[in-house]
Structure formats: structure tokens, C-alpha cells
Amino acid sequence: METIHLNENHTPLNDNSHLKEIIRDLGLKITQQRLAILNHVVTGKAHFTAQAAFESLSKTHPEIGFATVYRFLRKLSENGYVTEVRMGGLPARYEWAHKKHHDHLTCTKCQGIVEFENQEIEELQEKIADQFGFVLTDHVLELFGLCPKCQTKEGELPVPKNRFSSHLEPNN
Amino acid sequence: METIHLNENHTPLNDNSHLKEIIRDLGLKITQQRLAILNHVVTGKAHFTAQAAFESLSKTHPEIGFATVYRFLRKLSENGYVTEVRMGGLPARYEWAHKKHHDHLTCTKCQGIVEFENQEIEELQEKIADQFGFVLTDHVLELFGLCPKCQTKEGELPVPKNRFSSHLEPNN
DNA sequence: CCCCAAATGAGAATGACTTTCATTTTTAAC
DNA sequence: GTTAAAAATGAAAGTCATTCTCATTTGGGG
Ligand SMILES: [Mn+2]
Ligand SMILES: [Mn+2]
Ligand SMILES: [Zn+2]
Ligand SMILES: [Zn+2]
């Protein structure tokens, strides 16, 4: 029994059916927490940390615990629904894996991220794995540099040398 | 005043001059700890963790502190003398950066590492950065898969799904 | 409705670093 | 060689992301 009703702001409630579908597919029970988290993952901005998600969710769902956020994000990434990206020793960042595969080009100064896709590189990776008799299952490709803006503006890197910090939201 | 003498085992003492050279280049004072650590980095096996280096060094230099190991490894990697490789949330691993640039192909089952170099990919990366107006300064490329051995042997991954663990010494 | 396995969350635990700071070394200057 | 200031060290405490524990709550099949 799924009814659509309006909340106190008279905005239509999200149709959660596809979210429920995903949770069901994971073999998990459908809870308000998981729906809220998943909704945040799907509709919120990409490249968020678990901590950021927790804080954001806390506003509307003060009862949610960070353990639940961590747990569910892990489950989602284990099952390919979200992509976990890590750089250096920095907190993991997540993004809804609805788009086709892509890699990232990150500005080490402003943390801006450009997503790109390069079929040629993907193929070369397969070729390399083949050469060594490996069956390729995954890969990580992250490029770092200075974006056009940051090449002109003076100023030192906000991040210590050799301590990468990709995959953050841009500062500007 | 540098004299070569024999230690109690009548084996020639390492010629530390090139190690001292490196420490000097970093603008640091030459200490026994730094010489020991650097010697370990240069002559020991690659892809070691700070903890492993600390434990190994402790045997011959019981007085050395782990803070010093961490500190010096950080300094070395900041200055390009060692390469720091990280995967997933696992401890950082280091390798002496004497070889030319290479990337890694890691078996997710036995943790075996194959180093490879592919000029074509390197060039494509430059091209991509160019396309977006970035000045490329660094990159991370890690491939994951199953090595020839591990494709045949049965058994589940020793590492949780989606939690990479590249860049460890092989188990077998 | 009932029941119970699954889920939750508060807080403790973990683990990899990093920082602090009192003490020891290094080294440049006599 | 002495000496003194600056740098380095290491023991211990701190930090921080993430995981674990466990008492309590809850979803959903029967
Ligand atoms: Mn992305
Ligand atoms: Mn290597
Ligand atoms: Zn930038
Ligand atoms: Zn293997």
C-alpha cells in the first residue's frame, strides 16, 4: 500500500519506490534511516564524506546515528551503488554511481574536480593486465594538477606537499 | 674526516656518504636514526609500511622511536626520495624512488604487486589535463585484479569487497 | 497482531598517524 | 676541543576517521 500524500509544506513527498527497490536488492530491511541516507546520496551533491552526510542528514533526521550512515554507505559501495574515492589519508568520499564510469582530475589548490572518461586508457589498462596474466577487476586513476584559475592566482598550496587531497568540492 | 673501519664482525661498514648526501640535501642534520632509516629504505624491500620499518629497525636500533620513522618518511616522500602509495583506508606504504616512474597492478587476493610502465597512458593523461586547461603535476594509477595463480585456486578474497588493499607484499 | 532476526545508535574501541615537550644531539663558532 | 644555540628525538598524549559492542527498538513475514 503506497499512497502519495503531501507533507506540511504541501510539497509532494518523494516517490521512494526506486529507493526501496535498491534497499530490497541489498537484502536489507527498509528503514527510515536507510531511505533518508539513500535519498541524500541520490539527490545530494557528489563527492561527500560520511561525516558531511551525517551532519546534513542530522538536520532533518536528528535521531540518525553516524554508525548507521557509515554502515549503509559501506554496504552501498560494496554493492556498486556508490563509488568510494580516497585520496591520501583523507576521509573517504562517496558519489552515487549512476553515471557511467569516469575518473577524476583534481586541482590541488582549489580542490575542484573535473570528471573525465577516456576509453583509450581503459583499454590500455585491460591490455596491461592481460600482459601479466591478470584478470582486471578494478582500477583507480586520479590526475592532479592546477586548474586554469589557480594557475594565475598566486598563493601556496593549502595542502602539504605530497599529501593529496583530491575529490573534494571546489573552494571557489 | 671520514674513515672506513671494520665493525666487530669484520665486515666493512656501509659507505654512508650517499645517504648523508641525501639528508644534507633535505637540509637536515645527519643523525644515526636518519641514517638507519634511510639505509633501510634504500636496501630493504619495497612497499613497506612505516610500522614495518619501525619494527625492523627496532631490532638493530632499539632506541629509535616510531615518531622519528614517521617524521623522516614523510620528509623523504615530500621531497620525492620515496614514493608513498595508499590504497583504501590501509596504512601508507613506501618505496625508494630510485626507479623510474611506474604504476602498480595488484592482486586483490594474494596482494602480489606487479610494477608496470606505460608511456602511452602517461601521454594520454597529459592530453586529458591539457583538454581541461590543467597543468598536470601528479597522478595515481592502480590496477586491481586476480593474478594468474589466484585465478585457479579457490577461496574468497581475504579483503572485504570494495576495500582495496593494493601495494602489500604478496602472501605467497 | 506477534515475534524475533535485523537494525539502530550511543559510546567505547581501534589504528594510523601527528603533536607536544622535556631531554639529548648535532654542528657551527670560538 | 669547548660551547651554546638550534635541531632532533622519543615517550606519551592527542587527533580523527572509522569500526565495534551491546542494550534497546523495529520491520515485516506468518
Ligand atoms: Mn566523480
Ligand atoms: Mn612500486
Ligand atoms: Zn583550482
Ligand atoms: Zn594473487
mmCIF file of C-alpha atoms (C1' of nucleotides) and ligand atoms in Angstrom:
data_model
loop_
_atom_site.group_PDB
_atom_site.id
_atom_site.type_symbol
_atom_site.label_atom_id
_atom_site.label_comp_id
_atom_site.label_asym_id
_atom_site.label_seq_id
_atom_site.Cartn_x
_atom_site.Cartn_y
_atom_site.Cartn_z
ATOM 1 C CA MET A 1 0.000 0.000 0.000
ATOM 2 C CA GLU A 2 1.773 3.067 -1.258
ATOM 3 C CA THR A 3 -0.044 6.340 -1.019
ATOM 4 C CA ILE A 4 1.239 9.683 -2.140
ATOM 5 C CA HIS A 5 0.466 12.445 0.310
ATOM 6 C CA LEU A 6 1.606 15.950 0.939
ATOM 7 C CA ASN A 7 3.760 16.963 3.850
ATOM 8 C CA GLU A 8 3.147 20.023 5.963
ATOM 9 C CA ASN A 9 4.774 22.202 3.303
ATOM 10 C CA HIS A 10 2.347 20.942 0.677
ATOM 11 C CA THR A 11 5.204 19.694 -1.460
ATOM 12 C CA PRO A 12 4.718 16.216 -2.797
ATOM 13 C CA LEU A 13 6.612 13.545 -0.885
ATOM 14 C CA ASN A 14 9.388 11.891 -2.829
ATOM 15 C CA ASP A 15 8.407 8.728 -4.564
ATOM 16 C CA ASN A 16 10.631 6.374 -2.683
ATOM 17 C CA SER A 17 9.806 3.296 -4.665
ATOM 18 C CA HIS A 18 13.097 3.177 -6.513
ATOM 19 C CA LEU A 19 14.997 3.755 -3.297
ATOM 20 C CA LYS A 20 13.107 0.925 -1.657
ATOM 21 C CA GLU A 21 13.897 -1.179 -4.667
ATOM 22 C CA ILE A 22 17.595 -0.655 -4.082
ATOM 23 C CA ILE A 23 17.429 -1.449 -0.395
ATOM 24 C CA ARG A 24 15.455 -4.564 -1.148
ATOM 25 C CA ASP A 25 18.040 -5.569 -3.708
ATOM 26 C CA LEU A 26 20.658 -5.339 -0.997
ATOM 27 C CA GLY A 27 18.648 -7.808 1.040
ATOM 28 C CA LEU A 28 18.094 -5.272 3.803
ATOM 29 C CA LYS A 29 15.063 -4.113 5.677
ATOM 30 C CA ILE A 30 13.570 -0.826 4.622
ATOM 31 C CA THR A 31 14.056 1.690 7.397
ATOM 32 C CA GLN A 32 13.511 5.414 7.550
ATOM 33 C CA GLN A 33 17.222 5.866 8.151
ATOM 34 C CA ARG A 34 18.231 3.983 5.059
ATOM 35 C CA LEU A 35 15.661 5.800 2.947
ATOM 36 C CA ALA A 36 16.912 9.134 4.208
ATOM 37 C CA ILE A 37 20.530 8.262 3.607
ATOM 38 C CA LEU A 38 19.877 6.851 0.179
ATOM 39 C CA ASN A 39 17.831 9.868 -0.764
ATOM 40 C CA HIS A 40 20.716 12.069 0.297
ATOM 41 C CA VAL A 41 23.121 10.009 -1.733
ATOM 42 C CA VAL A 42 20.968 10.126 -4.831
ATOM 43 C CA THR A 43 19.825 13.726 -4.739
ATOM 44 C CA GLY A 44 22.584 15.469 -2.791
ATOM 45 C CA LYS A 45 25.862 16.634 -4.182
ATOM 46 C CA ALA A 46 28.527 14.181 -5.146
ATOM 47 C CA HIS A 47 31.901 13.618 -3.505
ATOM 48 C CA PHE A 48 30.637 13.935 0.034
ATOM 49 C CA THR A 49 32.218 12.480 3.148
ATOM 50 C CA ALA A 50 30.361 10.228 5.537
ATOM 51 C CA GLN A 51 30.705 12.937 8.137
ATOM 52 C CA ALA A 52 29.187 15.575 5.846
ATOM 53 C CA ALA A 53 26.299 13.272 5.006
ATOM 54 C CA PHE A 54 25.729 12.604 8.674
ATOM 55 C CA GLU A 55 25.667 16.285 9.552
ATOM 56 C CA SER A 56 23.410 17.158 6.680
ATOM 57 C CA LEU A 57 21.032 14.331 7.470
ATOM 58 C CA SER A 58 21.043 15.209 11.144
ATOM 59 C CA LYS A 59 19.199 18.415 10.394
ATOM 60 C CA THR A 60 16.114 16.641 9.171
ATOM 61 C CA HIS A 61 16.665 13.358 10.966
ATOM 62 C CA PRO A 62 18.226 14.234 14.315
ATOM 63 C CA GLU A 63 17.803 10.682 15.513
ATOM 64 C CA ILE A 64 20.057 9.124 12.911
ATOM 65 C CA GLY A 65 23.383 7.824 14.185
ATOM 66 C CA PHE A 66 26.666 8.174 12.377
ATOM 67 C CA ALA A 67 27.296 4.466 12.723
ATOM 68 C CA THR A 68 24.259 3.877 10.563
ATOM 69 C CA VAL A 69 25.483 6.301 7.943
ATOM 70 C CA TYR A 70 28.895 4.651 7.816
ATOM 71 C CA ARG A 71 27.394 1.196 7.776
ATOM 72 C CA PHE A 72 24.966 1.870 4.991
ATOM 73 C CA LEU A 73 27.437 3.768 2.845
ATOM 74 C CA ARG A 74 29.802 0.847 3.122
ATOM 75 C CA LYS A 75 27.082 -1.561 2.078
ATOM 76 C CA LEU A 76 26.139 0.651 -0.844
ATOM 77 C CA SER A 77 29.704 0.891 -2.051
ATOM 78 C CA GLU A 78 30.282 -2.827 -1.598
ATOM 79 C CA ASN A 79 27.394 -3.376 -3.952
ATOM 80 C CA GLY A 80 28.376 -0.800 -6.510
ATOM 81 C CA TYR A 81 25.596 1.664 -5.805
ATOM 82 C CA VAL A 82 28.052 4.273 -4.708
ATOM 83 C CA THR A 83 31.675 4.773 -5.568
ATOM 84 C CA GLU A 84 34.118 5.310 -2.771
ATOM 85 C CA VAL A 85 37.045 7.542 -3.605
ATOM 86 C CA ARG A 86 40.004 8.056 -1.342
ATOM 87 C CA MET A 87 42.959 10.297 -1.592
ATOM 88 C CA GLY A 88 45.923 10.346 0.666
ATOM 89 C CA GLY A 89 44.966 9.823 4.246
ATOM 90 C CA LEU A 90 41.862 11.918 3.831
ATOM 91 C CA PRO A 91 38.372 10.774 4.724
ATOM 92 C CA ALA A 92 36.652 8.649 2.111
ATOM 93 C CA ARG A 93 34.328 10.407 -0.260
ATOM 94 C CA TYR A 94 31.312 8.933 -1.934
ATOM 95 C CA GLU A 95 29.327 9.520 -5.032
ATOM 96 C CA TRP A 96 26.169 7.979 -6.391
ATOM 97 C CA ALA A 97 27.288 5.564 -9.079
ATOM 98 C CA HIS A 98 24.524 6.241 -11.538
ATOM 99 C CA LYS A 99 26.754 7.781 -14.148
ATOM 100 C CA LYS A 100 28.916 5.709 -16.359
ATOM 101 C CA HIS A 101 32.423 5.046 -15.161
ATOM 102 C CA HIS A 102 34.689 8.035 -15.034
ATOM 103 C CA ASP A 103 37.925 9.126 -13.459
ATOM 104 C CA HIS A 104 38.901 12.392 -11.845
ATOM 105 C CA LEU A 105 41.159 15.313 -12.494
ATOM 106 C CA THR A 106 41.595 17.347 -9.341
ATOM 107 C CA CYS A 107 43.039 20.785 -8.693
ATOM 108 C CA THR A 108 45.470 20.536 -5.809
ATOM 109 C CA LYS A 109 44.878 24.159 -4.920
ATOM 110 C CA CYS A 110 41.145 24.809 -5.010
ATOM 111 C CA GLN A 111 40.119 21.140 -4.819
ATOM 112 C CA GLY A 112 37.984 21.493 -7.901
ATOM 113 C CA ILE A 113 37.128 18.232 -9.604
ATOM 114 C CA VAL A 114 36.698 17.525 -13.258
ATOM 115 C CA GLU A 115 35.293 14.173 -14.246
ATOM 116 C CA PHE A 116 36.531 12.606 -17.437
ATOM 117 C CA GLU A 117 36.248 9.426 -19.354
ATOM 118 C CA ASN A 118 38.874 8.041 -21.655
ATOM 119 C CA GLN A 119 38.153 4.832 -23.444
ATOM 120 C CA GLU A 120 41.689 4.585 -24.753
ATOM 121 C CA ILE A 121 43.144 4.486 -21.261
ATOM 122 C CA GLU A 122 40.552 1.955 -20.151
ATOM 123 C CA GLU A 123 41.571 -0.302 -22.994
ATOM 124 C CA LEU A 124 45.255 0.106 -22.299
ATOM 125 C CA GLN A 125 44.631 -0.934 -18.724
ATOM 126 C CA GLU A 126 42.990 -4.123 -19.902
ATOM 127 C CA LYS A 127 45.925 -4.742 -22.174
ATOM 128 C CA ILE A 128 48.415 -4.314 -19.351
ATOM 129 C CA ALA A 129 46.514 -6.689 -17.096
ATOM 130 C CA ASP A 130 46.411 -9.196 -19.927
ATOM 131 C CA GLN A 131 50.151 -8.922 -20.412
ATOM 132 C CA PHE A 132 50.713 -10.052 -16.855
ATOM 133 C CA GLY A 133 48.004 -12.698 -16.963
ATOM 134 C CA PHE A 134 45.783 -10.762 -14.562
ATOM 135 C CA VAL A 135 42.018 -10.565 -14.729
ATOM 136 C CA LEU A 136 41.321 -6.885 -14.209
ATOM 137 C CA THR A 137 38.579 -6.195 -11.705
ATOM 138 C CA ASP A 138 39.040 -2.564 -10.787
ATOM 139 C CA HIS A 139 41.254 0.441 -11.091
ATOM 140 C CA VAL A 140 41.917 3.841 -9.663
ATOM 141 C CA LEU A 141 43.038 6.703 -11.843
ATOM 142 C CA GLU A 142 43.336 10.140 -10.345
ATOM 143 C CA LEU A 143 45.064 13.049 -12.006
ATOM 144 C CA PHE A 144 46.302 16.053 -10.063
ATOM 145 C CA GLY A 145 47.225 19.461 -11.232
ATOM 146 C CA LEU A 146 46.384 23.118 -11.245
ATOM 147 C CA CYS A 147 43.144 24.244 -12.806
ATOM 148 C CA PRO A 148 43.123 27.224 -15.172
ATOM 149 C CA LYS A 149 42.014 29.632 -12.444
ATOM 150 C CA CYS A 150 44.603 28.520 -9.947
ATOM 151 C CA GLN A 151 47.469 28.743 -12.399
ATOM 152 C CA THR A 152 47.231 32.504 -12.445
ATOM 153 C CA LYS A 153 46.339 33.382 -8.876
ATOM 154 C CA GLU A 154 49.345 33.404 -6.580
ATOM 155 C CA GLY A 155 49.400 31.539 -3.313
ATOM 156 C CA GLU A 156 50.781 28.342 -1.880
ATOM 157 C CA LEU A 157 49.012 25.019 -1.827
ATOM 158 C CA PRO A 158 46.581 24.727 1.081
ATOM 159 C CA VAL A 159 47.618 21.097 1.356
ATOM 160 C CA PRO A 160 51.047 19.854 2.386
ATOM 161 C CA LYS A 161 53.279 18.626 -0.433
ATOM 162 C CA ASN A 162 52.763 15.023 -1.380
ATOM 163 C CA ARG A 163 49.625 14.809 0.692
ATOM 164 C CA PHE A 164 46.943 14.607 -1.938
ATOM 165 C CA SER A 165 43.507 15.936 -1.356
ATOM 166 C CA SER A 166 41.569 15.164 -4.454
ATOM 167 C CA HIS A 167 37.946 14.710 -4.732
ATOM 168 C CA LEU A 168 36.759 17.492 -2.538
ATOM 169 C CA GLU A 169 34.315 20.129 -3.546
ATOM 170 C CA PRO A 170 35.968 23.173 -5.020
ATOM 171 C CA ASN A 171 36.537 26.079 -2.668
ATOM 172 C CA ASN A 172 35.526 28.625 -5.239
ATOM 173 C CA MET B 1 87.079 13.296 8.252
ATOM 174 C CA GLU B 2 85.662 10.023 7.025
ATOM 175 C CA THR B 3 87.474 6.856 7.951
ATOM 176 C CA ILE B 4 86.482 3.372 6.917
ATOM 177 C CA HIS B 5 86.806 0.862 9.688
ATOM 178 C CA LEU B 6 85.633 -2.631 10.385
ATOM 179 C CA ASN B 7 82.963 -3.427 12.920
ATOM 180 C CA GLU B 8 83.170 -6.263 15.396
ATOM 181 C CA ASN B 9 82.128 -8.721 12.681
ATOM 182 C CA HIS B 10 84.987 -7.658 10.460
ATOM 183 C CA THR B 11 82.572 -6.709 7.724
ATOM 184 C CA PRO B 12 83.156 -3.345 6.133
ATOM 185 C CA LEU B 13 80.883 -0.626 7.406
ATOM 186 C CA ASN B 14 78.421 0.689 4.843
ATOM 187 C CA ASP B 15 79.655 3.653 2.970
ATOM 188 C CA ASN B 16 77.043 6.108 4.110
ATOM 189 C CA SER B 17 78.290 9.001 2.062
ATOM 190 C CA HIS B 18 75.435 8.921 -0.430
ATOM 191 C CA LEU B 19 72.919 8.610 2.374
ATOM 192 C CA LYS B 20 74.458 11.597 4.105
ATOM 193 C CA GLU B 21 74.306 13.413 0.833
ATOM 194 C CA ILE B 22 70.552 12.910 0.706
ATOM 195 C CA ILE B 23 69.976 14.024 4.277
ATOM 196 C CA ARG B 24 72.092 17.076 3.653
ATOM 197 C CA ASP B 25 70.059 17.814 0.542
ATOM 198 C CA LEU B 26 66.948 17.817 2.690
ATOM 199 C CA GLY B 27 68.529 20.483 4.853
ATOM 200 C CA LEU B 28 68.544 18.192 7.871
ATOM 201 C CA LYS B 29 71.141 17.232 10.390
ATOM 202 C CA ILE B 30 72.778 13.878 9.971
ATOM 203 C CA THR B 31 71.739 11.608 12.810
ATOM 204 C CA GLN B 32 72.204 7.906 13.403
ATOM 205 C CA GLN B 33 68.449 7.440 13.274
ATOM 206 C CA ARG B 34 68.077 9.068 9.904
ATOM 207 C CA LEU B 35 70.996 7.096 8.514
ATOM 208 C CA ALA B 36 69.491 3.866 9.775
ATOM 209 C CA ILE B 37 66.049 4.660 8.402
ATOM 210 C CA LEU B 38 67.397 5.787 5.066
ATOM 211 C CA ASN B 39 69.554 2.706 4.815
ATOM 212 C CA HIS B 40 66.508 0.585 5.468
ATOM 213 C CA VAL B 41 64.561 2.448 2.825
ATOM 214 C CA VAL B 42 67.286 2.076 0.231
ATOM 215 C CA THR B 43 68.336 -1.516 0.873
ATOM 216 C CA GLY B 44 65.207 -3.089 2.349
ATOM 217 C CA LYS B 45 62.265 -4.377 0.443
ATOM 218 C CA ALA B 46 59.864 -2.024 -1.242
ATOM 219 C CA HIS B 47 56.256 -1.299 -0.363
ATOM 220 C CA PHE B 48 56.770 -1.340 3.376
ATOM 221 C CA THR B 49 54.614 0.361 5.974
ATOM 222 C CA ALA B 50 56.019 2.831 8.486
ATOM 223 C CA GLN B 51 55.130 0.343 11.191
ATOM 224 C CA ALA B 52 57.029 -2.469 9.477
ATOM 225 C CA ALA B 53 60.052 -0.231 9.026
ATOM 226 C CA PHE B 54 59.877 0.742 12.668
ATOM 227 C CA GLU B 55 59.735 -2.850 13.846
ATOM 228 C CA SER B 56 62.503 -3.962 11.562
ATOM 229 C CA LEU B 57 64.712 -1.056 12.565
ATOM 230 C CA SER B 58 63.975 -1.628 16.231
ATOM 231 C CA LYS B 59 65.894 -4.885 16.147
ATOM 232 C CA THR B 60 69.188 -3.194 15.409
ATOM 233 C CA HIS B 61 68.323 0.238 16.755
ATOM 234 C CA PRO B 62 66.127 -0.341 19.793
ATOM 235 C CA GLU B 63 66.344 3.289 20.750
ATOM 236 C CA ILE B 64 64.671 4.612 17.615
ATOM 237 C CA GLY B 65 61.160 5.994 18.093
ATOM 238 C CA PHE B 66 58.288 5.467 15.711
ATOM 239 C CA ALA B 67 57.645 9.185 15.606
ATOM 240 C CA THR B 68 61.078 9.612 14.061
ATOM 241 C CA VAL B 69 60.341 6.961 11.466
ATOM 242 C CA TYR B 70 57.065 8.589 10.508
ATOM 243 C CA ARG B 71 58.600 12.029 10.500
ATOM 244 C CA PHE B 72 61.518 11.121 8.321
ATOM 245 C CA LEU B 73 59.482 9.030 5.893
ATOM 246 C CA ARG B 74 57.151 11.947 5.461
ATOM 247 C CA LYS B 75 60.059 14.269 4.771
ATOM 248 C CA LEU B 76 61.531 11.819 2.281
ATOM 249 C CA SER B 77 58.283 11.464 0.405
ATOM 250 C CA GLU B 78 57.660 15.193 0.418
ATOM 251 C CA ASN B 79 60.967 15.561 -1.353
ATOM 252 C CA GLY B 80 60.476 12.762 -3.816
ATOM 253 C CA TYR B 81 63.047 10.400 -2.373
ATOM 254 C CA VAL B 82 60.380 7.873 -1.561
ATOM 255 C CA THR B 83 57.003 7.287 -3.097
ATOM 256 C CA GLU B 84 54.041 6.985 -0.808
ATOM 257 C CA VAL B 85 51.323 4.659 -2.018
ATOM 258 C CA ARG B 86 47.965 4.379 -0.364
ATOM 259 C CA MET B 87 45.052 2.132 -1.036
ATOM 260 C CA GLY B 88 41.715 2.249 0.591
ATOM 261 C CA GLY B 89 41.975 3.060 4.267
ATOM 262 C CA LEU B 90 45.074 0.940 4.651
ATOM 263 C CA PRO B 91 48.320 2.188 6.132
ATOM 264 C CA ALA B 92 50.548 4.099 3.735
ATOM 265 C CA ARG B 93 53.266 2.127 2.035
ATOM 266 C CA TYR B 94 56.590 3.470 0.902
ATOM 267 C CA GLU B 95 59.137 2.634 -1.692
ATOM 268 C CA TRP B 96 62.522 4.051 -2.517
ATOM 269 C CA ALA B 97 62.008 6.215 -5.570
ATOM 270 C CA HIS B 98 65.199 5.332 -7.359
ATOM 271 C CA LYS B 99 63.488 3.574 -10.221
ATOM 272 C CA LYS B 100 61.822 5.470 -12.994
ATOM 273 C CA HIS B 101 58.162 6.206 -12.604
ATOM 274 C CA HIS B 102 55.872 3.227 -12.652
ATOM 275 C CA ASP B 103 52.382 2.261 -11.669
ATOM 276 C CA HIS B 104 51.053 -0.859 -9.976
ATOM 277 C CA LEU B 105 48.949 -3.866 -10.798
ATOM 278 C CA THR B 106 47.858 -5.601 -7.621
ATOM 279 C CA CYS B 107 46.273 -8.962 -6.976
ATOM 280 C CA THR B 108 43.304 -8.451 -4.670
ATOM 281 C CA LYS B 109 43.653 -11.967 -3.338
ATOM 282 C CA CYS B 110 47.320 -12.591 -2.601
ATOM 283 C CA GLN B 111 48.330 -8.908 -2.548
ATOM 284 C CA GLY B 112 51.059 -9.572 -5.098
ATOM 285 C CA ILE B 113 52.295 -6.458 -6.878
ATOM 286 C CA VAL B 114 53.458 -6.082 -10.438
ATOM 287 C CA GLU B 115 55.061 -2.832 -11.431
ATOM 288 C CA PHE B 116 54.498 -1.568 -14.931
ATOM 289 C CA GLU B 117 55.193 1.428 -17.050
ATOM 290 C CA ASN B 118 53.110 2.571 -19.961
ATOM 291 C CA GLN B 119 54.193 5.614 -21.857
ATOM 292 C CA GLU B 120 51.015 5.706 -23.878
ATOM 293 C CA ILE B 121 48.875 6.115 -20.764
ATOM 294 C CA GLU B 122 51.210 8.753 -19.395
ATOM 295 C CA GLU B 123 50.809 10.736 -22.588
ATOM 296 C CA LEU B 124 47.046 10.368 -22.610
ATOM 297 C CA GLN B 125 46.952 11.726 -19.092
ATOM 298 C CA GLU B 126 48.834 14.813 -20.209
ATOM 299 C CA LYS B 127 46.414 15.199 -23.068
ATOM 300 C CA ILE B 128 43.406 15.000 -20.780
ATOM 301 C CA ALA B 129 44.830 17.579 -18.416
ATOM 302 C CA ASP B 130 45.514 19.825 -21.399
ATOM 303 C CA GLN B 131 41.946 19.477 -22.602
ATOM 304 C CA PHE B 132 40.698 20.915 -19.339
ATOM 305 C CA GLY B 133 43.389 23.541 -19.138
ATOM 306 C CA PHE B 134 45.061 21.893 -16.166
ATOM 307 C CA VAL B 135 48.779 21.718 -15.555
ATOM 308 C CA LEU B 136 49.330 18.120 -14.568
ATOM 309 C CA THR B 137 51.513 17.679 -11.510
ATOM 310 C CA ASP B 138 50.849 14.161 -10.367
ATOM 311 C CA HIS B 139 48.707 11.113 -10.843
ATOM 312 C CA VAL B 140 47.738 7.837 -9.255
ATOM 313 C CA LEU B 141 47.054 4.774 -11.349
ATOM 314 C CA GLU B 142 46.425 1.498 -9.617
ATOM 315 C CA LEU B 143 45.049 -1.578 -11.312
ATOM 316 C CA PHE B 144 43.409 -4.407 -9.397
ATOM 317 C CA GLY B 145 42.709 -7.923 -10.422
ATOM 318 C CA LEU B 146 43.485 -11.556 -9.898
ATOM 319 C CA CYS B 147 46.960 -12.791 -10.669
ATOM 320 C CA PRO B 148 47.427 -15.972 -12.713
ATOM 321 C CA LYS B 149 47.950 -18.090 -9.590
ATOM 322 C CA CYS B 150 44.902 -16.774 -7.773
ATOM 323 C CA GLN B 151 42.588 -17.265 -10.733
ATOM 324 C CA THR B 152 42.821 -21.015 -10.381
ATOM 325 C CA LYS B 153 42.958 -21.551 -6.628
ATOM 326 C CA GLU B 154 39.545 -21.364 -4.979
ATOM 327 C CA GLY B 155 38.877 -19.216 -1.960
ATOM 328 C CA GLU B 156 37.267 -15.938 -1.150
ATOM 329 C CA LEU B 157 39.024 -12.621 -1.021
ATOM 330 C CA PRO B 158 40.850 -12.072 2.232
ATOM 331 C CA VAL B 159 39.843 -8.453 1.996
ATOM 332 C CA PRO B 160 36.288 -7.105 2.173
ATOM 333 C CA LYS B 161 34.714 -6.169 -1.140
ATOM 334 C CA ASN B 162 35.416 -2.654 -2.256
ATOM 335 C CA ARG B 163 38.083 -2.227 0.364
ATOM 336 C CA PHE B 164 41.214 -2.187 -1.706
ATOM 337 C CA SER B 165 44.432 -3.444 -0.344
ATOM 338 C CA SER B 166 46.927 -2.944 -3.050
ATOM 339 C CA HIS B 167 50.557 -2.496 -2.633
ATOM 340 C CA LEU B 168 51.254 -5.090 0.002
ATOM 341 C CA GLU B 169 53.809 -7.807 -0.215
ATOM 342 C CA PRO B 170 52.396 -10.986 -1.693
ATOM 343 C CA ASN B 171 51.323 -13.640 0.765
ATOM 344 C CA ASN B 172 52.774 -16.468 -1.274
ATOM 345 C "C1'" DC C 1 -1.046 -8.635 15.990
ATOM 346 C "C1'" DC C 2 3.393 -11.236 17.356
ATOM 347 C "C1'" DC C 3 7.743 -12.484 17.349
ATOM 348 C "C1'" DC C 4 12.411 -12.310 16.552
ATOM 349 C "C1'" DA C 5 16.142 -11.512 13.499
ATOM 350 C "C1'" DA C 6 17.717 -7.389 11.841
ATOM 351 C "C1'" DA C 7 18.710 -2.719 12.665
ATOM 352 C "C1'" DT C 8 19.906 1.121 15.343
ATOM 353 C "C1'" DG C 9 22.715 4.466 17.970
ATOM 354 C "C1'" DA C 10 25.381 5.909 21.988
ATOM 355 C "C1'" DG C 11 29.549 5.349 23.246
ATOM 356 C "C1'" DA C 12 33.762 2.736 23.555
ATOM 357 C "C1'" DA C 13 37.439 0.926 20.895
ATOM 358 C "C1'" DT C 14 40.759 0.883 17.250
ATOM 359 C "C1'" DG C 15 44.539 2.116 14.492
ATOM 360 C "C1'" DA C 16 47.290 5.123 11.937
ATOM 361 C "C1'" DC C 17 49.293 8.893 12.283
ATOM 362 C "C1'" DT C 18 50.654 13.639 14.460
ATOM 363 C "C1'" DT C 19 51.819 16.690 18.106
ATOM 364 C "C1'" DT C 20 53.913 18.037 22.388
ATOM 365 C "C1'" DC C 21 57.565 18.822 25.149
ATOM 366 C "C1'" DA C 22 61.358 17.702 28.187
ATOM 367 C "C1'" DT C 23 65.793 15.868 27.181
ATOM 368 C "C1'" DT C 24 69.588 14.800 24.089
ATOM 369 C "C1'" DT C 25 72.460 15.599 19.780
ATOM 370 C "C1'" DT C 26 74.447 17.915 16.173
ATOM 371 C "C1'" DT C 27 77.208 21.293 14.448
ATOM 372 C "C1'" DA C 28 78.818 25.861 13.658
ATOM 373 C "C1'" DA C 29 81.534 29.219 16.007
ATOM 374 C "C1'" DC C 30 85.108 30.099 19.027
ATOM 375 C "C1'" DG D 1 88.356 20.744 21.999
ATOM 376 C "C1'" DT D 2 84.604 23.686 24.143
ATOM 377 C "C1'" DT D 3 80.448 25.655 23.927
ATOM 378 C "C1'" DA D 4 75.951 27.227 23.030
ATOM 379 C "C1'" DA D 5 72.024 27.579 20.125
ATOM 380 C "C1'" DA D 6 69.226 25.180 17.117
ATOM 381 C "C1'" DA D 7 67.572 20.958 15.657
ATOM 382 C "C1'" DA D 8 66.271 16.315 16.605
ATOM 383 C "C1'" DT D 9 64.490 12.745 19.335
ATOM 384 C "C1'" DG D 10 61.140 9.639 21.651
ATOM 385 C "C1'" DA D 11 57.683 8.731 25.121
ATOM 386 C "C1'" DA D 12 53.376 9.747 25.713
ATOM 387 C "C1'" DA D 13 49.278 12.105 24.770
ATOM 388 C "C1'" DG D 14 46.254 13.707 21.212
ATOM 389 C "C1'" DT D 15 43.539 13.501 16.904
ATOM 390 C "C1'" DC D 16 40.458 11.690 13.737
ATOM 391 C "C1'" DA D 17 38.140 8.568 10.660
ATOM 392 C "C1'" DT D 18 36.042 4.522 11.060
ATOM 393 C "C1'" DT D 19 34.531 0.230 13.286
ATOM 394 C "C1'" DC D 20 32.742 -2.385 17.034
ATOM 395 C "C1'" DT D 21 29.758 -3.513 21.086
ATOM 396 C "C1'" DC D 22 25.693 -4.146 23.044
ATOM 397 C "C1'" DA D 23 21.339 -2.841 25.096
ATOM 398 C "C1'" DT D 24 17.151 -1.353 23.005
ATOM 399 C "C1'" DT D 25 13.998 -0.754 19.169
ATOM 400 C "C1'" DT D 26 11.735 -2.009 14.916
ATOM 401 C "C1'" DG D 27 10.325 -4.077 10.352
ATOM 402 C "C1'" DG D 28 7.809 -7.469 8.211
ATOM 403 C "C1'" DG D 29 6.735 -12.476 7.490
ATOM 404 C "C1'" DG D 30 3.466 -15.592 9.389
HETATM 405 MN MN MN E 1 33.121 11.687 -9.621
HETATM 406 MN MN MN E 2 56.311 0.048 -6.752
HETATM 407 ZN ZN ZN E 3 41.996 25.191 -8.840
HETATM 408 ZN ZN ZN E 4 47.297 -13.387 -6.456
#
